[in-house]
GROMACS .gro file of C-alpha atoms in nm:
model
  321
    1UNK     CA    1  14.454 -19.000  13.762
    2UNK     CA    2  14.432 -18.723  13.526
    3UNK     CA    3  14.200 -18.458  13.646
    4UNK     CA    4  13.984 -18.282  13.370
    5UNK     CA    5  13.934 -17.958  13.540
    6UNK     CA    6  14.266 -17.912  13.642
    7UNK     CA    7  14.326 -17.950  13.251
    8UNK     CA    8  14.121 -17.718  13.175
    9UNK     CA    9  14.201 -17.469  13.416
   10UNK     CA   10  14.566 -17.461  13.302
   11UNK     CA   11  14.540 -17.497  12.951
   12UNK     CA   12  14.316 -17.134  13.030
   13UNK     CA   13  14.556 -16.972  13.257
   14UNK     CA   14  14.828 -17.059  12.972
   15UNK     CA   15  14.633 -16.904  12.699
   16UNK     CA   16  14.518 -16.576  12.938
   17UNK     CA   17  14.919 -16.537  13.063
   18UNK     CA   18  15.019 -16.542  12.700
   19UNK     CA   19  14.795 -16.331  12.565
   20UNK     CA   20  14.830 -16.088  12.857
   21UNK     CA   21  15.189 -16.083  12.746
   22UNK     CA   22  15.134 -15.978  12.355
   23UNK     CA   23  14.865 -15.683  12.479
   24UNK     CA   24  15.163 -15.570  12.685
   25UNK     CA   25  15.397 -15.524  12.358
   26UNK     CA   26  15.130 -15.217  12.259
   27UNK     CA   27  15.330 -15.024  12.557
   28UNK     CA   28  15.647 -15.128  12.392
   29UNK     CA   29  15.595 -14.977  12.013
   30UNK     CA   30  15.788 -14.655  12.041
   31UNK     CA   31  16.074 -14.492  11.774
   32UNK     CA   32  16.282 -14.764  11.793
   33UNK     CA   33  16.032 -14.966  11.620
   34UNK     CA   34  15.984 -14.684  11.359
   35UNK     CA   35  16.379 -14.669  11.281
   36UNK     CA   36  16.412 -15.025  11.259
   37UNK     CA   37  16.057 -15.010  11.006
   38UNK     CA   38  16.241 -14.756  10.824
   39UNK     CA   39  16.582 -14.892  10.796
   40UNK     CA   40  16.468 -15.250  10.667
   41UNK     CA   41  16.221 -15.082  10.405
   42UNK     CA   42  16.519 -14.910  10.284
   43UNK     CA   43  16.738 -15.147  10.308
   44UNK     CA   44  16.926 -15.218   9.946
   45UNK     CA   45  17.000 -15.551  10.093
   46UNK     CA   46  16.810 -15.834  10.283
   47UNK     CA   47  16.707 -15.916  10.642
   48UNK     CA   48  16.843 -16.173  10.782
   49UNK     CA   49  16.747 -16.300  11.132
   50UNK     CA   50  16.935 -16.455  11.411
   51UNK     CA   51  16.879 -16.622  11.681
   52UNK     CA   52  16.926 -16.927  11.895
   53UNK     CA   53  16.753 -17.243  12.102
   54UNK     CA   54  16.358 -17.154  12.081
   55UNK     CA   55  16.461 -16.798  11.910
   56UNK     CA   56  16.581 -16.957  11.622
   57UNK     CA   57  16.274 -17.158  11.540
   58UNK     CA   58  16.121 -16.856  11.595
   59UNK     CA   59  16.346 -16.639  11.394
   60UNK     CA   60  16.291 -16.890  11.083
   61UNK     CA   61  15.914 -16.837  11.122
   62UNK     CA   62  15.963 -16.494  11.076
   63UNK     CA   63  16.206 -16.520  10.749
   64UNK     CA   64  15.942 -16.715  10.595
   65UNK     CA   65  15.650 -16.455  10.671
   66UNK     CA   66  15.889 -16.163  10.590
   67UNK     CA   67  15.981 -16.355  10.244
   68UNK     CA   68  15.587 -16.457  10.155
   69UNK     CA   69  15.552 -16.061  10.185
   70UNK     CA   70  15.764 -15.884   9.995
   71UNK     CA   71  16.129 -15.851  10.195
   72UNK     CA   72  16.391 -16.041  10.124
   73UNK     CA   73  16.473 -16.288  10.423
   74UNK     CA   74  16.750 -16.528  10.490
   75UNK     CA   75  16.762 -16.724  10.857
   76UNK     CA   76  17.123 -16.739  11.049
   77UNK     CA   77  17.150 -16.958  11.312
   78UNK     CA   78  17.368 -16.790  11.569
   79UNK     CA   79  17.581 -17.095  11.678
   80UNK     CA   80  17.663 -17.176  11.319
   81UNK     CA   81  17.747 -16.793  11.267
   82UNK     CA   82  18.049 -16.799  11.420
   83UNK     CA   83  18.156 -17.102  11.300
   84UNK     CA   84  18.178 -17.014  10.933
   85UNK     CA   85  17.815 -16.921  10.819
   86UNK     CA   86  17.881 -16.521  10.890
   87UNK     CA   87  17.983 -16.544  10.529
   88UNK     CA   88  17.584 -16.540  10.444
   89UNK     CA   89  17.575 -16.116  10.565
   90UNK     CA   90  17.654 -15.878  10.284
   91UNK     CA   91  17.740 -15.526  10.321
   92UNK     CA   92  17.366 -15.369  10.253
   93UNK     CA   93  17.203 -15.644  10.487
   94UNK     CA   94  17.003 -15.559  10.785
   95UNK     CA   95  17.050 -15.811  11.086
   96UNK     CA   96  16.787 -15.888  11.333
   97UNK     CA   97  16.936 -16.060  11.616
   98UNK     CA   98  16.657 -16.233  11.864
   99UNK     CA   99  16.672 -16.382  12.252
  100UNK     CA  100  16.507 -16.340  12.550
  101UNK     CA  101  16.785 -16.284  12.771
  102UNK     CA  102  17.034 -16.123  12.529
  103UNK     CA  103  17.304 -16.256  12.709
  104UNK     CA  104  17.416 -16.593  12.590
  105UNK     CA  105  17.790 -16.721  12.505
  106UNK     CA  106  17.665 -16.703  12.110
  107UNK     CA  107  17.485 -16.379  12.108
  108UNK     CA  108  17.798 -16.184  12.272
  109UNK     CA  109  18.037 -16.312  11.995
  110UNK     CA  110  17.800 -16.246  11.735
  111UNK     CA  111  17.668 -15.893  11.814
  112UNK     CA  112  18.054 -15.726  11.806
  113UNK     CA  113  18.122 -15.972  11.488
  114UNK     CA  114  17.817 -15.802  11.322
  115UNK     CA  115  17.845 -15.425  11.442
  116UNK     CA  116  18.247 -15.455  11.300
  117UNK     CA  117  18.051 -15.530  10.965
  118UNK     CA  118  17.907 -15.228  10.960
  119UNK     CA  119  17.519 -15.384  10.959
  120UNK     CA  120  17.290 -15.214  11.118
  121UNK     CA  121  17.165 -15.453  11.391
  122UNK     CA  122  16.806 -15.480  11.558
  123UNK     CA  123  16.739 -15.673  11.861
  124UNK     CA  124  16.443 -15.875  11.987
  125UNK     CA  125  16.501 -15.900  12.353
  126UNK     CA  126  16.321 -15.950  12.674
  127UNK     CA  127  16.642 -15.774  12.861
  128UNK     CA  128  16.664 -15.400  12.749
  129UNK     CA  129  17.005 -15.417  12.998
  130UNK     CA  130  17.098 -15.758  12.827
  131UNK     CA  131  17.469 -15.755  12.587
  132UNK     CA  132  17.249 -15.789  12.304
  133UNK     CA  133  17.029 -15.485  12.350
  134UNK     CA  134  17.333 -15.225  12.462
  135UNK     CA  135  17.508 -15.365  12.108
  136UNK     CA  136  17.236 -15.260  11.912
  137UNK     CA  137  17.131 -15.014  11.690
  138UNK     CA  138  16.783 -15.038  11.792
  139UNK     CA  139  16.604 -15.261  12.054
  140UNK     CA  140  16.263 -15.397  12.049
  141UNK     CA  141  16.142 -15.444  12.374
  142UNK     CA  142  15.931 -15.812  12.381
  143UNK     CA  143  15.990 -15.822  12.825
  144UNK     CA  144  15.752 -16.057  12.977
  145UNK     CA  145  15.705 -16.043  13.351
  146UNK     CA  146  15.713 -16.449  13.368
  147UNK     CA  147  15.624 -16.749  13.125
  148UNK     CA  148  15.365 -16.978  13.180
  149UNK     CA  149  15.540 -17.280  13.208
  150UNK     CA  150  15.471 -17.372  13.639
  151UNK     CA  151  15.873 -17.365  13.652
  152UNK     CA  152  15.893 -17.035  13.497
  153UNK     CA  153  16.169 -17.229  13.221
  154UNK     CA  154  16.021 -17.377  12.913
  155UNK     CA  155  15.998 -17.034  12.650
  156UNK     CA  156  15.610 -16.958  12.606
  157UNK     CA  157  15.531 -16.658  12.641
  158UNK     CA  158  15.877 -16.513  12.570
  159UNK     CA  159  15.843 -16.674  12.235
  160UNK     CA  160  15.521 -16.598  12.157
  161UNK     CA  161  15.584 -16.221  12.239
  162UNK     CA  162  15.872 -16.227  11.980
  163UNK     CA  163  15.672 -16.431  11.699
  164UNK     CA  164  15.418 -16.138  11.753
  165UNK     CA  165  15.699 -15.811  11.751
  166UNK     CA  166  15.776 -16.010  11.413
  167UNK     CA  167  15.468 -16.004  11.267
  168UNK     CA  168  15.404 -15.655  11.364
  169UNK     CA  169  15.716 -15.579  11.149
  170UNK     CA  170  15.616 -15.780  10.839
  171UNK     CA  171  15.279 -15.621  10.813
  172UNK     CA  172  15.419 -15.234  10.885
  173UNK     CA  173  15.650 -15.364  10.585
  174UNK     CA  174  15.354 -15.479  10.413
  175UNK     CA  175  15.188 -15.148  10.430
  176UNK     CA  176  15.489 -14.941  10.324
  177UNK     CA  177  15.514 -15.117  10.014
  178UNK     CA  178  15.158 -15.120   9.925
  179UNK     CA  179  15.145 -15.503   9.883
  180UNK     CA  180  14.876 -15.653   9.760
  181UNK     CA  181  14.675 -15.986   9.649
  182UNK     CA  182  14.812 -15.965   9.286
  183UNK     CA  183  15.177 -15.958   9.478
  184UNK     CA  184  15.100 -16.221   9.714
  185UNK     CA  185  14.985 -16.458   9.508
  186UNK     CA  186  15.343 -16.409   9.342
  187UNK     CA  187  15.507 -16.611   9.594
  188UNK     CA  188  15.196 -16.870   9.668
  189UNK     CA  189  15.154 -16.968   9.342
  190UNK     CA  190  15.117 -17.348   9.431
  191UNK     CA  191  14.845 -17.531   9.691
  192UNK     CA  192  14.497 -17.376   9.725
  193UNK     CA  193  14.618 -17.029   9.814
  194UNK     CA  194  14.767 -17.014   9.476
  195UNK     CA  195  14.490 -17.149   9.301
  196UNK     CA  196  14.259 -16.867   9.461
  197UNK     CA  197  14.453 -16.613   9.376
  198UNK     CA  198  14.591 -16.671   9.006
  199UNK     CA  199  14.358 -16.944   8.862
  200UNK     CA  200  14.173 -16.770   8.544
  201UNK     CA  201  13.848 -16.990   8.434
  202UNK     CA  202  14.073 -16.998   8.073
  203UNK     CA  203  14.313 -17.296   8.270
  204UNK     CA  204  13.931 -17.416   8.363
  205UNK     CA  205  13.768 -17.503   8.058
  206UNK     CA  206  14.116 -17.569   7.824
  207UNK     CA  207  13.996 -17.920   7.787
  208UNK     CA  208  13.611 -17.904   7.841
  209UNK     CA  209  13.373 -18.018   7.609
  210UNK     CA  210  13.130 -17.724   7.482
  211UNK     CA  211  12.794 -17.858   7.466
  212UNK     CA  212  12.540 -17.694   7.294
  213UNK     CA  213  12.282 -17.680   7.052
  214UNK     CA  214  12.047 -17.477   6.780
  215UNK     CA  215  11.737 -17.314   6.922
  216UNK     CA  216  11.544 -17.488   6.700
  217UNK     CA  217  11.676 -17.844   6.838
  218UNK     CA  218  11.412 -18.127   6.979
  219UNK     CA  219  11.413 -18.148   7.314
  220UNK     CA  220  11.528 -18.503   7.258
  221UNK     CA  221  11.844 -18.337   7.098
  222UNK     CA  222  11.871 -18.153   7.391
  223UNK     CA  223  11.845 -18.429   7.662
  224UNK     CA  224  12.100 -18.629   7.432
  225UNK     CA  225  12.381 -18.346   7.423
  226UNK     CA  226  12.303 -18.288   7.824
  227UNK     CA  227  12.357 -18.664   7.898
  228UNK     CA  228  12.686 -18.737   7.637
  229UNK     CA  229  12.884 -18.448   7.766
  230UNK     CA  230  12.809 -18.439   8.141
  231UNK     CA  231  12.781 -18.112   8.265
  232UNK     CA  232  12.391 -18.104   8.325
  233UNK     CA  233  12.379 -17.798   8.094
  234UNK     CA  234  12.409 -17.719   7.716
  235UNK     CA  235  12.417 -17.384   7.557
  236UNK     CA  236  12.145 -17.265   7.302
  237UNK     CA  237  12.320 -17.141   6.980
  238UNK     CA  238  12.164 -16.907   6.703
  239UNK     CA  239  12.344 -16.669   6.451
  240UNK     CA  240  12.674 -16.811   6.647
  241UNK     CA  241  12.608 -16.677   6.987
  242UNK     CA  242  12.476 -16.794   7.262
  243UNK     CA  243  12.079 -16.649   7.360
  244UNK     CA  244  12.012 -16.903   7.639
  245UNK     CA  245  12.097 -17.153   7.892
  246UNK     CA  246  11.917 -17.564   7.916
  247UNK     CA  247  12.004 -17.688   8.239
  248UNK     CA  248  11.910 -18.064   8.373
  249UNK     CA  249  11.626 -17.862   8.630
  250UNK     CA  250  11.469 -17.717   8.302
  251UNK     CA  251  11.414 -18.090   8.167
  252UNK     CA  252  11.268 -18.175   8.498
  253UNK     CA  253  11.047 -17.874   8.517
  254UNK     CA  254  10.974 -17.901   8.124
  255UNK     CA  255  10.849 -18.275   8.172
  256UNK     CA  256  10.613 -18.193   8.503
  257UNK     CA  257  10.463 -17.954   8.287
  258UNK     CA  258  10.418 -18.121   8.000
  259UNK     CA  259  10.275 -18.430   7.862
  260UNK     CA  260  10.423 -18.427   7.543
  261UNK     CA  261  10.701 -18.263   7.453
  262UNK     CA  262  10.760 -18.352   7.114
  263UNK     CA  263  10.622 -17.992   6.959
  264UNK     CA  264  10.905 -17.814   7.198
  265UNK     CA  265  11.192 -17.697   7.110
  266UNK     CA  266  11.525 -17.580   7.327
  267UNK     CA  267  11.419 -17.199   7.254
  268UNK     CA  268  11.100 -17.314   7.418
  269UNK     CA  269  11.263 -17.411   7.739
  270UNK     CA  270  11.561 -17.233   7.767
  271UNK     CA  271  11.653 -16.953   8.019
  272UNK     CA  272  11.732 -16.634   7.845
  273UNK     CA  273  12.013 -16.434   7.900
  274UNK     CA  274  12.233 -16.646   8.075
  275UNK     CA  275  12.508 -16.578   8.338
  276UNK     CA  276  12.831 -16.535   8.155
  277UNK     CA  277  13.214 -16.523   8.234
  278UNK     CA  278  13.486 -16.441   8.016
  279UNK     CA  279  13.788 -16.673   7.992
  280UNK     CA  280  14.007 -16.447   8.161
  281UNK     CA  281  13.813 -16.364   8.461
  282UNK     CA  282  13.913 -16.537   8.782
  283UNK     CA  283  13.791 -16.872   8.939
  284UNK     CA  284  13.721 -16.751   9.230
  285UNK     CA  285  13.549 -16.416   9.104
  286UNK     CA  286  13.329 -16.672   8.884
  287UNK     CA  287  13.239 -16.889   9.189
  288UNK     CA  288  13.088 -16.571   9.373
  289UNK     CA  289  12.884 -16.522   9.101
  290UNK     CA  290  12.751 -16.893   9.103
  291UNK     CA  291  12.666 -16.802   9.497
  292UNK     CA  292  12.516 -16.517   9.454
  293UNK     CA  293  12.256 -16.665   9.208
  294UNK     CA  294  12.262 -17.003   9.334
  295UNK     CA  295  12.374 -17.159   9.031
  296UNK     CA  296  12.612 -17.417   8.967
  297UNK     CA  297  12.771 -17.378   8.575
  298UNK     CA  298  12.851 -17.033   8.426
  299UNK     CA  299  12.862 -16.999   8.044
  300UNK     CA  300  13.226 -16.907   7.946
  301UNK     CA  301  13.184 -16.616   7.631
  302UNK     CA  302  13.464 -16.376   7.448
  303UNK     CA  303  13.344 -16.111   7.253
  304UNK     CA  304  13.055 -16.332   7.179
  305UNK     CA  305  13.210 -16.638   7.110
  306UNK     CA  306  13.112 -16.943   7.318
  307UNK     CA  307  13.390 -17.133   7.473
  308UNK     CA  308  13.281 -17.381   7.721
  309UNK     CA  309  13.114 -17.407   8.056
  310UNK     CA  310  13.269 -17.374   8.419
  311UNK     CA  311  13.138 -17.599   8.670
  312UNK     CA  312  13.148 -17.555   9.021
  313UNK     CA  313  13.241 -17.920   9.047
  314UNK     CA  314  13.522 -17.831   8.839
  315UNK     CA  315  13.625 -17.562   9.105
  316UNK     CA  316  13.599 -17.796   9.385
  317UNK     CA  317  13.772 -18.025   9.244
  318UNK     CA  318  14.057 -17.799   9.202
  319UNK     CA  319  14.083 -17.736   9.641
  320UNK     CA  320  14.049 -17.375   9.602
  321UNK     CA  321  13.786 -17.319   9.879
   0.00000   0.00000   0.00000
């Protein structure tokens, strides 16, 4: 029978060992780490990581971070390194070569293979007297004093100590290059993230219809343009630019306060001085206006000229929050 506190109790003690382990790696940041910054941001080549078993899953992880931010990654799996794919390391490539014990059949071929190169090589180890770390150029320490598997076998915290040493790498690179949104967005440009980052409300309203209408229009003019083109909003036109905003809340208030409202015009019931965007401001910069005045449609204007409306429908539609 399957016990719920004892569940609980070791899913805790796993998290607590683990995390214990990655507060550890602050004792383990020293020059080493520096070098091996320094080398890799100066590096007129790419990185490419190695490893093997549980290393190399975690070694592809950190190609993929390290290529999302701006340095050049390429994954090696050690085993298939010496059996043809050392062809994949150029002269101006920085190796990072990762395992906990340093020591397996794989890692010593590789690590002479490599150094004869003439690549500088850094290792991710969890056994500073390991093969691997004495063949190295520089070492990064990720020792654990046990994992947190009850056999002390299955790689958990000895992986999860080297996913973090990579990360700490990527975002030192990160900083040294200055990257930044505008960069990032370079290399996320599909999914939501993309969307967030590059979407301009031009690629919003390309295909919108434009409602609007004269200030001196009936108010039965107005309803009519609100209902045929479905955005619960028209703009209010005079001398060609927009003075004013008729949204489906200013019908409802306009006919609670009103018994007739065949003297009115859309002047009469219009909001003034409506939020505007411009087409080539950003989605997302246009949707924190919309929160910060509570509104749901933005009037899109360049240099005076109306050009549509932006919806937040339309945004949500689109999966960028």
């Amino acid at each position: 029978m399957i016990i719920k506190k004892n569940i609980i109790t070791t899913a805790k003690n796993t998290i607590l060992s683990e995390s214990q382990s990655i507060a550890k790696l602050v004792d383990y940041i020293d020059d080493s780490f520096v070098k091996a910054i320094e080398i890799i941001f100066n590096s007129k080549g790419r990185l490419i990581v190695t490893g093997i078993g549980k290393s190399a899953i975690i070694a592809q992880k950190i190609v993929a971070t390290m290529n999302s931010t701006g340095t050049p990654s390429m994954f090696l799996h050690a085993s298939e390194a010496i059996h043809g794919d050392l062809g994949m390391i150029q002269p101006n490539d920085v190796v990072i070569c990762i395992s906990k014990s340093g020591n397996s059949p794989e890692i010593k071929v590789l690590v002479p293979i490599i150094k004869n190169f003439g690549n500088s090589l850094i290792a991710i180890t969890g056994n500073m007297a390991s093969f691997l770390a004495k063949g190295s150029d520089f070492v990064l320490n990720t020792t654990i004093e046990s994992e947190s598997c009850p056999l002390n076998l299955a790689p958990t915290n000895s992986t999860t100590t080297q996913l973090v040493m990579g990360d700490a790498l990527a975002v030192c690179l990160m900083e040294l290059r200055d990257f930044k949104s505008e960069d990032f967005a370079k290399y996320h440009p599909g999914g939501a993230l993309g969307k967030k980052l590059l979407l301009r409300v031009a690629a919003m309203i390309e295909n919108s219809l434009k409602p609007s209408v004269a200030s001196d229009a009936s108010i039965k003019k107005v309803i009519f343009e609100i209902s045929e083109k479905r955005l619960g909003v028209t703009a209010v036109i005079e001398n060609n630019e927009v003075i004013g905003i008729i949204t489906d809340g200013d019908i409802r208030r306009m006919l609670n306060n009103n018994d007739s409202f065949t003297h009115l015009t859309a002047k009469d019931i219009m909001t003034k001085n409506p939020k505007t965007v411009t087409s080539s401001d950003m989605v997302i910069d246009a949707f924190g206006i919309m929160e910060n005045f509570s509104i749901t449609q933005l009037i899109v204007v360049d240099e005076g000229e109306y050009k549509g409306v932006l919806h937040i429908h339309d945004i949500l539609k689109e999966g960028i929050l």
